Short mmCIF file of C-alpha atoms and ligand atoms in Angstrom, two decimals:
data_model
loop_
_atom_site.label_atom_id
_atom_site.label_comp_id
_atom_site.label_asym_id
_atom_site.label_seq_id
_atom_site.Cartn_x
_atom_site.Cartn_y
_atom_site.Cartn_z
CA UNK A 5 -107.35 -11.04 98.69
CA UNK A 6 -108.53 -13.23 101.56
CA UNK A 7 -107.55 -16.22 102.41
CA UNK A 8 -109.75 -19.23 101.15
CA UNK A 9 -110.50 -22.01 103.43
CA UNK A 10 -109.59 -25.10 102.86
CA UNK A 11 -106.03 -26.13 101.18
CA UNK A 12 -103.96 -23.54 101.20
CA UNK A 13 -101.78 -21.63 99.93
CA UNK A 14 -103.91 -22.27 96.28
CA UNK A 15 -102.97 -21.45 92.61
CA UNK A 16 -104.17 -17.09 93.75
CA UNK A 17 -101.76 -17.02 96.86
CA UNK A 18 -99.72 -13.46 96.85
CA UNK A 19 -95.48 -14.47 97.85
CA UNK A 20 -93.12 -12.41 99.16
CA UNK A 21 -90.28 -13.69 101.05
CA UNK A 22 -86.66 -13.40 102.37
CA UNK A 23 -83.34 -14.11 100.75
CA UNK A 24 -80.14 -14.30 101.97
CA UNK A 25 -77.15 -16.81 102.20
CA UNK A 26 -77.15 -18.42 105.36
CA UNK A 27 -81.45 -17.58 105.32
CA UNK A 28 -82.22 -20.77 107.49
CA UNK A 29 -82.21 -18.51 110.81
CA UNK A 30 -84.28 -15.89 109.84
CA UNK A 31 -87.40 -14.79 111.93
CA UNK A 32 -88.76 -12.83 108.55
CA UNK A 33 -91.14 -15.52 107.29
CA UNK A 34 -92.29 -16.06 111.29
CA UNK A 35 -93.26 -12.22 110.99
CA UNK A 36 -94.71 -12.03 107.44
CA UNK A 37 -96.74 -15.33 107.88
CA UNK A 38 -98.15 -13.95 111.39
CA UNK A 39 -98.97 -10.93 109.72
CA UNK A 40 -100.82 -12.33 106.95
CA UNK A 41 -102.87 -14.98 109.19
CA UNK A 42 -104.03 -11.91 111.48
CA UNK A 43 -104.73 -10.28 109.00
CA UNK A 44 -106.59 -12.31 107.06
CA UNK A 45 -105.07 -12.19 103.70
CA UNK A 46 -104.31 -15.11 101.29
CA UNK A 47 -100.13 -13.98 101.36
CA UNK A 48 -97.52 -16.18 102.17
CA UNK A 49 -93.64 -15.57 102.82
CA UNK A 50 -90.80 -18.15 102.61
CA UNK A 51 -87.12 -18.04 102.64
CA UNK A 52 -84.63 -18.34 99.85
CA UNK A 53 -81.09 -19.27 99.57
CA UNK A 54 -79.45 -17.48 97.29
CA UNK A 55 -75.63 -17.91 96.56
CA UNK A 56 -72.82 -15.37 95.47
CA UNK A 57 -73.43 -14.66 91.91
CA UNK A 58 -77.10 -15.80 91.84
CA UNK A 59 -78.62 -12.40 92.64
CA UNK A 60 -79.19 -11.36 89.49
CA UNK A 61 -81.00 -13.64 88.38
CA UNK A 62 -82.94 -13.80 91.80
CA UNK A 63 -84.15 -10.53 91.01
CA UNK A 64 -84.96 -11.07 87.48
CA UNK A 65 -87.29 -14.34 89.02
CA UNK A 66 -88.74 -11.84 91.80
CA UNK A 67 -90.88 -10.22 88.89
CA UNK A 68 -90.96 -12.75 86.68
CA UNK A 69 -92.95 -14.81 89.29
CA UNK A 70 -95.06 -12.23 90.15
CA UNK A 71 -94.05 -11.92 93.69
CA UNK A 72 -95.47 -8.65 95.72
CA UNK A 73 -91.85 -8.45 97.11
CA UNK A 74 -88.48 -9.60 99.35
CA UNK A 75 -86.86 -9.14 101.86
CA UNK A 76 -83.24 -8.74 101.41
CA UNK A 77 -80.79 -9.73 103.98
CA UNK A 78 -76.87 -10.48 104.41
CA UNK A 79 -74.79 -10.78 102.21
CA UNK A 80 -77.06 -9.42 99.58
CA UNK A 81 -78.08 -5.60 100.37
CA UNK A 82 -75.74 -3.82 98.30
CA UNK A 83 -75.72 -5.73 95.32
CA UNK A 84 -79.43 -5.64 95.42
CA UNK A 85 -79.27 -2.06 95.56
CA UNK A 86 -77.25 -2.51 92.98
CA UNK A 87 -79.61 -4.31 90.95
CA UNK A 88 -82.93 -3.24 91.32
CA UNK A 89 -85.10 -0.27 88.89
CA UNK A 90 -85.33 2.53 91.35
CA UNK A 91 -84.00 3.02 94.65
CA UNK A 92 -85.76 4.69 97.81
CA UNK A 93 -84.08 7.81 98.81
CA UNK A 94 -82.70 5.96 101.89
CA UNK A 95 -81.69 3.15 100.29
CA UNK A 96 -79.69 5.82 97.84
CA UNK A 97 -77.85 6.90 100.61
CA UNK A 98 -77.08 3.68 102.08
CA UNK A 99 -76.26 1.88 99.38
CA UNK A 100 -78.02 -1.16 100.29
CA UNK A 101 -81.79 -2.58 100.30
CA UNK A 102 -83.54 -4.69 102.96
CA UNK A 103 -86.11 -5.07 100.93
CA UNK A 104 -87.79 -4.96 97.68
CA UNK A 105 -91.14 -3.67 96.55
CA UNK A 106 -92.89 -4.53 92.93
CA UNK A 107 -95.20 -2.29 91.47
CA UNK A 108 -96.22 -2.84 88.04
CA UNK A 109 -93.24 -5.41 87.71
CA UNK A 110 -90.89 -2.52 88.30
CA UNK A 111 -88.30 -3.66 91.90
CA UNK A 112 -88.22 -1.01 94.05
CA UNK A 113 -85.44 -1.06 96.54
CA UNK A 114 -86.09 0.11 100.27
CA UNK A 115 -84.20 -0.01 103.27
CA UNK A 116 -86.20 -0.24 106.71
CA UNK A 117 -83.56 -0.50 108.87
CA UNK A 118 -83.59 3.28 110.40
CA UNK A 119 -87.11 3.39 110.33
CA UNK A 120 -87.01 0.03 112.23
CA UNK A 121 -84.58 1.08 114.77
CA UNK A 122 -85.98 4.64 115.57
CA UNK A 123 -89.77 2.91 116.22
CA UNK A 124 -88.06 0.09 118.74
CA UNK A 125 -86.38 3.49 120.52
CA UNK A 126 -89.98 5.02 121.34
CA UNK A 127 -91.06 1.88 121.91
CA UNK A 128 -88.50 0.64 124.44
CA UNK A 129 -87.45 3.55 126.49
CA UNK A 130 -89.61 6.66 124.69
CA UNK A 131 -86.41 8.06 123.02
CA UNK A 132 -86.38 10.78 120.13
CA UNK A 133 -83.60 11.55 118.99
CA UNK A 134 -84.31 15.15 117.96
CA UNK A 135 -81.40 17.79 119.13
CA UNK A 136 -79.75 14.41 121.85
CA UNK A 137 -75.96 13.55 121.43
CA UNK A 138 -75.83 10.00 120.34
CA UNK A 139 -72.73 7.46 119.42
CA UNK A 140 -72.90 4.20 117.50
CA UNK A 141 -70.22 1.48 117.72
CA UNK A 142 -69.61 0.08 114.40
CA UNK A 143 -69.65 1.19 111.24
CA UNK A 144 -70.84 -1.56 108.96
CA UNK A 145 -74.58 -2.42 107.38
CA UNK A 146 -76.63 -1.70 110.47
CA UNK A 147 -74.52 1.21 111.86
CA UNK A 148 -74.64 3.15 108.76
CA UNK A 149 -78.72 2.67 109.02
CA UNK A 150 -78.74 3.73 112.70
CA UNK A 151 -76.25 6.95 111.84
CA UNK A 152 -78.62 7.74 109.09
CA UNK A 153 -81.84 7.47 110.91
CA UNK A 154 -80.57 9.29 113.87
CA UNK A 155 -79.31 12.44 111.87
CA UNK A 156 -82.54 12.44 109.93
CA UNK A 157 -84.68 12.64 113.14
CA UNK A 158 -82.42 15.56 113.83
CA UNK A 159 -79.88 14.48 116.47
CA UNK A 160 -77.44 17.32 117.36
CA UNK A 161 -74.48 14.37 117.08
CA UNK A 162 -73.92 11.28 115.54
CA UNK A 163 -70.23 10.47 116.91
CA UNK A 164 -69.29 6.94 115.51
CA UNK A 165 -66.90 4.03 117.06
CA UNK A 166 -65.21 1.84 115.22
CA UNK A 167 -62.29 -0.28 114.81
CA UNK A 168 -61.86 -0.08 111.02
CA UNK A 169 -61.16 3.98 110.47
CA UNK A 170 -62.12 4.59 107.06
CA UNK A 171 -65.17 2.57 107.65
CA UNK A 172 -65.59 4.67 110.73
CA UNK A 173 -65.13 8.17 108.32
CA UNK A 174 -67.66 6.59 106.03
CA UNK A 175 -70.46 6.11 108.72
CA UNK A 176 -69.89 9.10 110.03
CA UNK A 177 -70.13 11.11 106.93
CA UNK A 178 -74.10 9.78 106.91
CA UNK A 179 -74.34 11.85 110.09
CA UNK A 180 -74.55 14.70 108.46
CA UNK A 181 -73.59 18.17 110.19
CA UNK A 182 -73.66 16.43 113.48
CA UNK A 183 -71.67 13.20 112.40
CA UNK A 184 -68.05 12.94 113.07
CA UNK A 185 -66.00 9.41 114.43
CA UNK A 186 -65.09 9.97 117.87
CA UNK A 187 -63.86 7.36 120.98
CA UNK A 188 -65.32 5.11 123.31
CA UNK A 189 -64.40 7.72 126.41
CA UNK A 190 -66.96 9.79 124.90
CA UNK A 191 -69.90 7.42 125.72
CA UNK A 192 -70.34 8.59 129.08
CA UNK A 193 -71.54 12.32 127.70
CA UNK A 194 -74.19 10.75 125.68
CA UNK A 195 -77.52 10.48 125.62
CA UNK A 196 -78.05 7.48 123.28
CA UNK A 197 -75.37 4.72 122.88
CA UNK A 198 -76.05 1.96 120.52
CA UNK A 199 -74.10 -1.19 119.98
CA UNK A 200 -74.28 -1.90 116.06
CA UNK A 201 -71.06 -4.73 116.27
CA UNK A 202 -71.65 -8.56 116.08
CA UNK A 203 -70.22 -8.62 119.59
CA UNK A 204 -72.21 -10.55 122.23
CA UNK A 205 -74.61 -12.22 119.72
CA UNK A 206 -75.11 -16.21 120.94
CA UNK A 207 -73.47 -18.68 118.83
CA UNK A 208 -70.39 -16.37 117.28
CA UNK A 209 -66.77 -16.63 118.38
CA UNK A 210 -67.73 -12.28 118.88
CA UNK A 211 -69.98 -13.77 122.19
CA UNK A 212 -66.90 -13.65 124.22
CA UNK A 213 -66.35 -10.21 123.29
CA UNK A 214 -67.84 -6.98 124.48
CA UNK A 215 -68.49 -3.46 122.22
CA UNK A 216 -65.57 -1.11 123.02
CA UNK A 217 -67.53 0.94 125.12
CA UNK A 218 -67.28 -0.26 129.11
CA UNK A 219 -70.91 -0.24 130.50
CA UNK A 220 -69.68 0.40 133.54
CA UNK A 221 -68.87 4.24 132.49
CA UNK A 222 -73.01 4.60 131.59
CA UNK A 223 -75.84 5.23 133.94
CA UNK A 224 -79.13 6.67 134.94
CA UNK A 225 -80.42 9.05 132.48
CA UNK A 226 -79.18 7.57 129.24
CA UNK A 227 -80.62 4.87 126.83
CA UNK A 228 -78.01 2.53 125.95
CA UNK A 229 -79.26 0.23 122.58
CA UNK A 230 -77.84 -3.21 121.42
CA UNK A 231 -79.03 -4.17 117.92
CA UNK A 232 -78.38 -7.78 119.08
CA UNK A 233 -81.30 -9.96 119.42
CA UNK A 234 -80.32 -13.21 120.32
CA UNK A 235 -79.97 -13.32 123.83
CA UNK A 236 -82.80 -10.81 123.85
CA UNK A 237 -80.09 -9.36 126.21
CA UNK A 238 -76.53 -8.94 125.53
CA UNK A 239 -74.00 -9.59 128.87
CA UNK A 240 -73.69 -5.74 127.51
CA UNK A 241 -76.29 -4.32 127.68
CA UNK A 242 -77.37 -5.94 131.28
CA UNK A 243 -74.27 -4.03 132.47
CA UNK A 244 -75.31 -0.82 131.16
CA UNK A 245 -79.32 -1.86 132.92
CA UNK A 246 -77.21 -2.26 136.46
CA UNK A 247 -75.56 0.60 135.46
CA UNK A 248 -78.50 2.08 135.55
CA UNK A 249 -78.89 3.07 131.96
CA UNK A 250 -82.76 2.52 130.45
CA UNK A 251 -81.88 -0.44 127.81
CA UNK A 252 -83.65 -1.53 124.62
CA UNK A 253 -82.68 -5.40 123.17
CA UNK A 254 -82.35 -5.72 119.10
CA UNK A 255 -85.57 -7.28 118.60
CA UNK A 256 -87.66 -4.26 118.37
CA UNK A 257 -85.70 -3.17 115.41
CA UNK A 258 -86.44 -6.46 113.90
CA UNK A 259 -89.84 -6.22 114.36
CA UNK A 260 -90.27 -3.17 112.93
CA UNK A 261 -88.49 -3.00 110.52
CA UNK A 262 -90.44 -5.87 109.13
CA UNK A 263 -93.69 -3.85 110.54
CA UNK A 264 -92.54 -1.19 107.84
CA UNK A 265 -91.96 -3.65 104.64
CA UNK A 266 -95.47 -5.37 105.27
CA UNK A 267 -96.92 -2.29 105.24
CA UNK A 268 -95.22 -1.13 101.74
CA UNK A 269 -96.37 -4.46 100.22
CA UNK A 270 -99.86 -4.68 101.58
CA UNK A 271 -100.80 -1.25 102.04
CA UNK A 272 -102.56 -2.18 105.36
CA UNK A 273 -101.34 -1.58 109.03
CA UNK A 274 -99.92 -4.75 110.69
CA UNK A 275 -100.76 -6.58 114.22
CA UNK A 276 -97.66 -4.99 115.73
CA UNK A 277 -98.41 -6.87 119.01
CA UNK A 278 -99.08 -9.82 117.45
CA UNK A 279 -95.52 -9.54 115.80
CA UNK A 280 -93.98 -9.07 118.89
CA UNK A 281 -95.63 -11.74 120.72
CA UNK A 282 -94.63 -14.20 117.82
CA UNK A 283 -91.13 -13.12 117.74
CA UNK A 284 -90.34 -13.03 121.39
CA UNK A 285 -91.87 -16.35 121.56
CA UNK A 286 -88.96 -17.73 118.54
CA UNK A 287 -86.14 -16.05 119.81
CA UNK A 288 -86.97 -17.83 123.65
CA UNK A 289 -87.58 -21.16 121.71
CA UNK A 290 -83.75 -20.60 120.20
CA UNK A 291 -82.41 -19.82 124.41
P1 NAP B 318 -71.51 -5.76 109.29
O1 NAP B 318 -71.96 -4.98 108.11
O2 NAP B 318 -70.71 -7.01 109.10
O3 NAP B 318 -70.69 -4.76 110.23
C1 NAP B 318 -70.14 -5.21 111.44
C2 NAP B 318 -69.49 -4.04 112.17
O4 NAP B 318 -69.14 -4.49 113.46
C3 NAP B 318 -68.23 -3.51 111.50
O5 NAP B 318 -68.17 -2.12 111.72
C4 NAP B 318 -67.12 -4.22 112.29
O6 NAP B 318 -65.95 -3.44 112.44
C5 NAP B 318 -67.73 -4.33 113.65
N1 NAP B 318 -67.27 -5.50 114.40
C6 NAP B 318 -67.41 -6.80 114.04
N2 NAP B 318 -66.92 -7.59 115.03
C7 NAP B 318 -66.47 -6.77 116.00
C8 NAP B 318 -65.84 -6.99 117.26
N3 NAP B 318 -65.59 -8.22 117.73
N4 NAP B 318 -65.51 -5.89 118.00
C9 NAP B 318 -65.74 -4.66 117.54
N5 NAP B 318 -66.33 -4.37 116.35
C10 NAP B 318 -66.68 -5.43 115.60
O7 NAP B 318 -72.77 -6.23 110.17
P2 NAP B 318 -74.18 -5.47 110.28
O8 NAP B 318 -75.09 -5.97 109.24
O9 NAP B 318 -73.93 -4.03 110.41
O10 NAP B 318 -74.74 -6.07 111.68
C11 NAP B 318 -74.19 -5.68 112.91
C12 NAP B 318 -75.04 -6.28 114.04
O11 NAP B 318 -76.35 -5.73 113.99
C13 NAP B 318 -75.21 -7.80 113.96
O12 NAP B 318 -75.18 -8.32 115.26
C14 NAP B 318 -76.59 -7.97 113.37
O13 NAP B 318 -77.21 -9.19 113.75
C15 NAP B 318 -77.31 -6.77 114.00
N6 NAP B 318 -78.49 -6.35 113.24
C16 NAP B 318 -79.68 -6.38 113.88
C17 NAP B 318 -80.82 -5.96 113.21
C18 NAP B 318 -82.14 -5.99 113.93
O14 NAP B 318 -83.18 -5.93 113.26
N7 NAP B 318 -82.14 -6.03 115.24
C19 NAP B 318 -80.74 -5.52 111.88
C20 NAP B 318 -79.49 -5.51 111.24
C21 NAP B 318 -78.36 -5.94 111.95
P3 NAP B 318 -64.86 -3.21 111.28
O15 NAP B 318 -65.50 -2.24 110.30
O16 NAP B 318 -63.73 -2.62 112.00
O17 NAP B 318 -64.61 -4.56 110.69
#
């Protein structure tokens, strides 16, 4: 429906959102809302906190309400997937939903993540991963997304990095044929290295640190990726650039993975620029 002039949103106003616990820093309703104003259509997105134990009932209100869908983010993917009617064949595998669909008051779960992450590759530095030799660092939400993604694009190798070594076996195993845990040494044979850790994002105690591989061992002819987006670039991943490595920030993942739930919901193609453009412009408001 388009949106009325006038006071707004009115009584006919479509919601989806995000939920979460902490949800106060998330760019999703930024994205959703820019979406909707370019695109004309009388939607609106807002952001929910929702505590341990609450999700159930969260999900229950999410089609009560009416809403067109959610997005779903920490601590709440699993137990969403957990929760909701049917599950996506990704989101199967994974185990955990980034966001939910409603059709006919039936929650579908979905996980954009991959999808997300394989887009901001072409986008940033042209990458497909079909028959390239790629490693991941980290093994935990994101990582097993990435690993996923990149084995289902047909990657020859999916070696994962990770501290944790069952976690590591786990990730791996969503590799497929090609996926196997392996060691940071190995990141100077790749083609693709991708930091999927917590380390280097602004405002952690993990800002001090740096992903186990040393930048300093990458170079020219191989795209190094940091799923971080806040700096837009990690102390990291500006090695690995002077390196000589061709380097994609995290925020292309977050845009398009949110590209990919609009268009679920609304069954239209979204402003991708226009996404970009508003969330480049948060993320420097936040420097
Ligand atoms: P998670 O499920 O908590 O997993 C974190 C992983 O990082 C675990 O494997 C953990 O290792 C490892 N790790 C944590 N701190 C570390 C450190 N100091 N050194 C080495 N390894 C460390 O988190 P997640 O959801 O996967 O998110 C990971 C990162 O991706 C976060 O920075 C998040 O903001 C980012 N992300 C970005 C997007 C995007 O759209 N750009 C989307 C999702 C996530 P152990 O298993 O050994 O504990």
């Amino acid at each position: 429906m388009t949106r009325p002039d006038g006071a707004w949103p009115t009584a006919t106003t479509t919601l989806v959102g995000v939920m979460g616990d902490p949800v106060a820093h998330s760019l999703s309703p930024l994205l959703h809302n820019t979406a909707f104003a370019a695109l004309g259509l009388d939607w609106a997105s807002v952001g929910f906190t929702i505590r341990p134990g609450e999700v159930t009932g969260a999900l229950k209100a999410i089609a009560a309400l009416g809403f067109a869908g959610m997005s779903v983010t920490m601590p709440h993917k699993a137990e969403v997937a957990a929760g909701v009617d049917e599950r996506t064949t990704v989101a199967e595998r994974l185990g955990a939903v980034n966001c939910v669909i409603v059709r006919s008051g039936r929650l579908i779960g979905e996980n954009t993540d991959g999808a997300g992450f394989l887009a901001s590759l072409r986008r940033g530095a042209g990458f497909e991963p079909t028959g390239r030799r790629c490693l991941v660092i980290g093994a935990g939400g994101a990582a097993r997304a990435v690993t996923l993604a990149l084995a289902e694009a047909g990657a020859h190798e999916v070696v994962v990095v990770n501290r944790n070594p069952q976690r590591a076996e786990a990730a791996a195993a969503l590799g497929g044929s090609g996926g196997r845990v392996g060691s940071p040494g190995e990141a100077a044979g790749m083609d693709l290295v991708v930091n999927a850790t917590p380390a280097g994002m602004a405002g952690t105690p993990e800002a001090a640190l740096t992903p186990a591989v040393d930048p300093a061992t990458l170079g020219s002819g191989q795209v190094v990726a940091d799923l971080i987006y806040h700096p837009a670039r990690t102390v990291w991943l500006t090695a690995a650039a002077e390196a000589g490595a061709s380097v994609v920030g995290g925020l292309g993942m977050l845009v398009h993975q949110a590209e990919a739930q609009l268009e679920a919901w609304t069954g239209l193609e979204p402003p991708v620029a226009v996404l970009w453009a508003a969330a480049q412009s948060a993320v420097a408001d936040r420097s």
